[in-house]
Structure formats: C-alpha cells, structure tokens
mmCIF file of C-alpha atoms in Angstrom:
data_model
loop_
_atom_site.group_PDB
_atom_site.id
_atom_site.type_symbol
_atom_site.label_atom_id
_atom_site.label_comp_id
_atom_site.label_asym_id
_atom_site.label_seq_id
_atom_site.Cartn_x
_atom_site.Cartn_y
_atom_site.Cartn_z
ATOM 1 C CA MET A 1 79.174 82.560 98.043
ATOM 2 C CA LYS A 2 82.338 80.905 96.676
ATOM 3 C CA ARG A 3 82.658 83.557 93.958
ATOM 4 C CA LEU A 4 82.129 86.373 96.482
ATOM 5 C CA LEU A 5 84.892 85.005 98.717
ATOM 6 C CA PHE A 6 87.178 84.602 95.706
ATOM 7 C CA CYS A 7 86.538 88.225 94.645
ATOM 8 C CA LEU A 8 87.235 89.445 98.188
ATOM 9 C CA PHE A 9 90.446 87.416 98.176
ATOM 10 C CA LEU A 10 91.573 89.007 94.925
ATOM 11 C CA LEU A 11 90.650 92.499 96.090
ATOM 12 C CA GLY A 12 92.605 91.903 99.281
ATOM 13 C CA THR A 13 95.948 91.369 97.559
ATOM 14 C CA VAL A 14 98.619 93.902 98.407
ATOM 15 C CA HIS A 15 101.583 94.811 96.228
ATOM 16 C CA LEU A 16 104.610 96.358 97.943
ATOM 17 C CA THR A 17 107.037 97.754 95.420
ATOM 18 C CA GLN A 18 109.661 100.431 95.324
ATOM 19 C CA ALA A 19 110.142 101.856 91.844
ATOM 20 C CA GLN A 20 106.895 101.388 89.977
ATOM 21 C CA TYR A 21 106.398 104.891 88.580
ATOM 22 C CA TYR A 22 109.632 106.856 88.884
ATOM 23 C CA LYS A 23 111.065 109.271 86.328
ATOM 24 C CA THR A 24 114.318 108.164 84.693
ATOM 25 C CA ASP A 25 117.527 110.081 85.401
ATOM 26 C CA THR A 26 119.124 110.131 81.930
ATOM 27 C CA ALA A 27 122.625 110.841 83.330
ATOM 28 C CA ARG A 28 122.635 107.492 85.223
ATOM 29 C CA LYS A 29 120.716 105.465 82.659
ATOM 30 C CA LYS A 30 123.458 102.852 82.027
ATOM 31 C CA GLU A 31 124.399 102.259 85.682
ATOM 32 C CA PHE A 32 122.665 99.931 88.132
ATOM 33 C CA ASP A 33 120.291 102.007 90.244
ATOM 34 C CA ALA A 34 118.871 100.356 93.366
ATOM 35 C CA SER A 35 115.921 102.778 93.333
ATOM 36 C CA ARG A 36 114.718 101.004 90.167
ATOM 37 C CA LEU A 37 114.306 97.669 91.984
ATOM 38 C CA VAL A 38 110.763 96.360 92.209
ATOM 39 C CA ILE A 39 110.241 94.264 95.340
ATOM 40 C CA GLY A 40 106.853 93.075 96.501
ATOM 41 C CA GLY A 41 104.097 90.680 95.606
ATOM 42 C CA SER A 42 100.739 89.726 96.980
ATOM 43 C CA VAL A 43 99.251 88.184 100.084
ATOM 44 C CA GLY A 44 95.646 87.050 100.234
ATOM 45 C CA LEU A 45 93.298 85.225 102.581
ATOM 46 C CA ALA A 46 89.783 83.829 102.206
ATOM 47 C CA PHE A 47 88.018 81.514 104.657
ATOM 48 C CA GLY A 48 84.789 79.513 104.666
ATOM 49 C CA ASP A 49 83.577 76.741 102.361
ATOM 50 C CA TYR A 50 86.209 78.115 99.987
ATOM 51 C CA THR A 51 89.535 78.773 101.749
ATOM 52 C CA ASN A 52 92.582 80.275 100.068
ATOM 53 C CA ILE A 53 95.910 81.422 101.489
ATOM 54 C CA ASP A 54 98.177 83.067 98.930
ATOM 55 C CA PHE A 55 101.762 84.298 99.211
ATOM 56 C CA SER A 56 103.237 85.428 95.903
ATOM 57 C CA PRO A 57 106.419 87.543 96.068
ATOM 58 C CA LEU A 58 108.024 89.207 93.057
ATOM 59 C CA LEU A 59 111.331 90.838 92.231
ATOM 60 C CA GLY A 60 112.073 93.027 89.235
ATOM 61 C CA TYR A 61 113.775 96.046 87.799
ATOM 62 C CA ARG A 62 112.412 99.210 86.215
ATOM 63 C CA ILE A 63 114.416 99.136 82.958
ATOM 64 C CA SER A 64 113.184 102.529 81.757
ATOM 65 C CA GLU A 65 110.242 104.875 82.248
ATOM 66 C CA MET A 66 108.195 102.630 79.982
ATOM 67 C CA PHE A 67 109.378 99.083 80.867
ATOM 68 C CA ALA A 68 109.722 96.928 83.994
ATOM 69 C CA ALA A 69 110.361 93.185 84.217
ATOM 70 C CA GLY A 70 111.228 90.495 86.732
ATOM 71 C CA VAL A 71 110.425 87.133 88.289
ATOM 72 C CA ALA A 72 107.447 86.065 90.396
ATOM 73 C CA ILE A 73 106.778 83.128 92.728
ATOM 74 C CA ASN A 74 103.302 81.733 93.310
ATOM 75 C CA ALA A 75 102.573 79.769 96.528
ATOM 76 C CA GLN A 76 98.976 78.963 97.534
ATOM 77 C CA TYR A 77 97.011 76.615 99.750
ATOM 78 C CA GLY A 78 93.327 76.150 99.148
ATOM 79 C CA ALA A 79 90.375 74.027 100.156
ATOM 80 C CA GLU A 80 86.804 73.888 98.977
ATOM 81 C CA ARG A 81 83.914 72.071 100.572
ATOM 82 C CA PHE A 82 80.756 70.888 98.830
ATOM 83 C CA ARG A 83 77.666 70.151 100.899
ATOM 84 C CA TYR A 84 74.478 68.148 100.565
ATOM 85 C CA TYR A 85 71.183 70.005 100.978
ATOM 86 C CA ASP A 86 71.060 69.017 104.664
ATOM 87 C CA GLY A 87 74.420 70.766 105.267
ATOM 88 C CA THR A 88 76.637 67.712 105.647
ATOM 89 C CA THR A 89 79.855 67.591 103.632
ATOM 90 C CA SER A 90 79.714 65.598 100.385
ATOM 91 C CA GLN A 91 83.204 66.376 99.067
ATOM 92 C CA ARG A 92 86.301 68.296 100.109
ATOM 93 C CA ASN A 93 89.172 69.288 97.811
ATOM 94 C CA GLN A 94 92.483 70.488 99.197
ATOM 95 C CA TYR A 95 95.196 71.806 96.952
ATOM 96 C CA SER A 96 98.628 73.363 97.112
ATOM 97 C CA ILE A 97 100.154 75.355 94.289
ATOM 98 C CA PHE A 98 103.809 76.235 93.889
ATOM 99 C CA GLY A 99 105.310 77.795 90.815
ATOM 100 C CA GLY A 100 106.394 80.986 89.234
ATOM 101 C CA GLY A 101 107.561 82.696 86.140
ATOM 102 C CA LEU A 102 108.445 85.991 84.574
ATOM 103 C CA TRP A 103 106.493 89.233 84.383
ATOM 104 C CA GLY A 104 106.775 92.358 82.286
ATOM 105 C CA ARG A 105 105.029 95.719 82.218
ATOM 106 C CA PHE A 106 104.806 98.383 79.560
ATOM 107 C CA TYR A 107 103.735 101.880 80.698
ATOM 108 C CA PRO A 108 102.317 103.795 77.689
ATOM 109 C CA PHE A 109 101.266 106.529 80.163
ATOM 110 C CA ASP A 110 102.393 107.311 83.732
ATOM 111 C CA PHE A 111 99.051 106.131 85.109
ATOM 112 C CA MET A 112 98.448 102.999 82.981
ATOM 113 C CA PHE A 113 100.342 99.761 82.295
ATOM 114 C CA ILE A 114 100.033 96.572 80.233
ATOM 115 C CA HIS A 115 101.027 93.452 82.188
ATOM 116 C CA VAL A 116 102.210 90.065 80.809
ATOM 117 C CA GLN A 117 103.083 87.154 83.110
ATOM 118 C CA PRO A 118 103.882 83.667 81.782
ATOM 119 C CA GLU A 119 104.137 81.151 84.609
ATOM 120 C CA TYR A 120 104.167 77.438 85.340
ATOM 121 C CA ASN A 121 102.528 76.035 88.479
ATOM 122 C CA PHE A 122 102.834 72.623 90.115
ATOM 123 C CA ILE A 123 99.526 71.615 91.693
ATOM 124 C CA ASN A 124 98.832 68.878 94.253
ATOM 125 C CA VAL A 125 95.168 67.997 94.810
ATOM 126 C CA LYS A 126 93.652 65.759 97.483
ATOM 127 C CA THR A 127 89.952 64.956 97.014
ATOM 128 C CA THR A 128 87.940 63.332 99.795
ATOM 129 C CA LEU A 129 84.484 61.960 98.969
ATOM 130 C CA TYR A 130 82.153 61.213 101.875
ATOM 131 C CA ASN A 131 79.458 58.523 102.052
ATOM 132 C CA PRO A 132 81.377 56.225 101.590
ATOM 133 C CA LYS A 133 84.653 57.911 102.456
ATOM 134 C CA GLU A 134 87.259 57.689 99.675
ATOM 135 C CA THR A 135 90.411 59.749 99.068
ATOM 136 C CA TYR A 136 92.164 60.478 95.773
ATOM 137 C CA THR A 137 95.306 62.446 95.043
ATOM 138 C CA ASP A 138 96.579 64.028 91.848
ATOM 139 C CA HIS A 139 99.763 65.929 90.965
ATOM 140 C CA TYR A 140 100.286 67.896 87.771
ATOM 141 C CA GLY A 141 101.871 70.947 86.239
ATOM 142 C CA VAL A 142 100.006 73.592 84.283
ATOM 143 C CA PRO A 143 101.120 76.621 82.253
ATOM 144 C CA SER A 144 99.391 79.997 82.434
ATOM 145 C CA LEU A 145 99.822 83.210 80.489
ATOM 146 C CA LEU A 146 98.298 86.109 82.405
ATOM 147 C CA MET A 147 97.729 89.211 80.292
ATOM 148 C CA GLY A 148 95.928 92.438 81.064
ATOM 149 C CA GLY A 149 96.390 95.955 82.242
ATOM 150 C CA GLY A 150 96.248 98.230 85.191
ATOM 151 C CA TYR A 151 95.890 101.715 86.549
ATOM 152 C CA VAL A 152 98.343 103.436 88.937
ATOM 153 C CA GLN A 153 97.279 106.377 91.126
ATOM 154 C CA PRO A 154 100.216 107.978 93.008
ATOM 155 C CA ILE A 155 99.347 109.203 96.507
ATOM 156 C CA SER A 156 102.865 110.480 97.389
ATOM 157 C CA ASP A 157 106.417 110.452 96.005
ATOM 158 C CA ARG A 158 106.913 106.791 97.014
ATOM 159 C CA ALA A 159 103.387 105.389 97.292
ATOM 160 C CA ALA A 160 100.562 104.609 94.901
ATOM 161 C CA ILE A 161 97.391 102.578 94.591
ATOM 162 C CA ASN A 162 97.106 100.231 91.622
ATOM 163 C CA ILE A 163 94.273 98.237 90.114
ATOM 164 C CA MET A 164 94.962 95.392 87.701
ATOM 165 C CA ALA A 165 92.730 93.081 85.622
ATOM 166 C CA LEU A 166 94.307 89.924 84.164
ATOM 167 C CA TYR A 167 93.107 86.975 82.110
ATOM 168 C CA ASP A 168 94.766 83.592 81.558
ATOM 169 C CA VAL A 169 94.811 83.396 77.755
ATOM 170 C CA ILE A 170 95.911 79.722 77.686
ATOM 171 C CA GLN A 171 92.815 78.592 79.650
ATOM 172 C CA ASP A 172 94.091 75.105 80.477
ATOM 173 C CA GLY A 173 91.261 73.195 82.170
ATOM 174 C CA ARG A 174 93.410 72.603 85.263
ATOM 175 C CA SER A 175 94.667 76.188 85.574
ATOM 176 C CA PRO A 176 94.142 77.921 88.913
ATOM 177 C CA TYR A 177 92.945 80.925 86.867
ATOM 178 C CA SER A 178 90.336 79.241 84.664
ATOM 179 C CA ASN A 179 87.226 80.986 83.354
ATOM 180 C CA GLY A 180 87.429 84.486 84.667
ATOM 181 C CA ILE A 181 89.024 87.841 85.072
ATOM 182 C CA ILE A 182 91.574 88.112 87.882
ATOM 183 C CA LEU A 183 91.225 91.429 89.721
ATOM 184 C CA ARG A 184 94.020 92.711 91.923
ATOM 185 C CA VAL A 185 93.927 95.907 93.930
ATOM 186 C CA GLY A 186 96.984 96.939 95.870
ATOM 187 C CA ALA A 187 99.273 99.637 97.168
ATOM 188 C CA THR A 188 102.790 100.363 95.985
ATOM 189 C CA LEU A 189 105.098 101.683 98.690
ATOM 190 C CA GLY A 190 108.674 102.903 98.494
ATOM 191 C CA LEU A 191 111.056 101.075 100.833
#
C-alpha cells in the first residue's frame, strides 16, 4: 500500500514551465530572451499510513535548442505509520526535507531529454515508538545525484505533457530517493 501511494504521489507531480521545447531564433541568440525562461516545479500529495506533501519549484533558462539548466528547491513533509497486526500503531516517523541544487537537460531530439540533477537535502526526522512511548530526533544532510531521461509530447504551441524517469546514482542510505526509480508525469504550460 505504501508503494502504491508513493507511485501515485510521483505520478501526481505537475511541472509548469514556459520554454521547454521552443525553436531557437538565431538572430537573437546572444541576447537575453524572457521566452527562454523555465519556471515551474512539482507539487505532490499522498495521504494514509504514508503521507507526503511536496513543493519543489525550479527556475532555469533554455540556453539553446539542445540545452537547458537552472536551480531547483526541494521542500517536503512526510509521515509514515507502522502498525501491529491488531491495527494499533507501533511506530510513527515524521520528517521534513529542505534542500535544492542544480539541474540540466540535454535534448538530443525534440521529444526526448536527458536530465541530471545534483542536489543536497537537509532532513529532520522525529521517530515515535509506542508501547512504551519513546521519541527520538535526528538531523542530517544527504547528497543525491538524480539522473535519467524523459519524453515530451507537445499538445499546443505553449503546452506539452512530459514523462520522466530518474534514479539517484549516489544511493546514500539516508537519501529520500533510495532504492528505486522516480517517475514524474507532468504538463508544461506557457505563461
């Protein structure tokens, strides 16, 4: 059930960006062009024994037809509950994550991109054990290097649907992305 909720959370992320798949105007290539700005991020929600609230904005610039780069912020709150066989709570973990990093995309084709996102997250964890009731807290930082690719399907001049699969190649044991593929499905909309 926890994995199903996590997958639904990841599939529910939405990316709002402006210039993800434009064609470059070679006459204005060296000037700043506001239409090349990439503004957006993701928002996600999951509730139940595994709860996650995610707000992760990003800002970037489409450098050329083939390259885009920028900065991303990661802010999450989560809680997970473990139960005994009779349904009573045995343990509850609450965590908050705040961090960010850089991201870059290479578009070998108009419809496909390679995504790289190094980031560093600060994580606060509060664990409550029941029977007897005890509480522990922990604070730590953890690096991640998300790498993968995605598919972009334009649906109008300023809107597209994108699907992305990422993997944390560092695989730190305390990473919020440990042991699995991160799937993100979203829409890109011109502002």
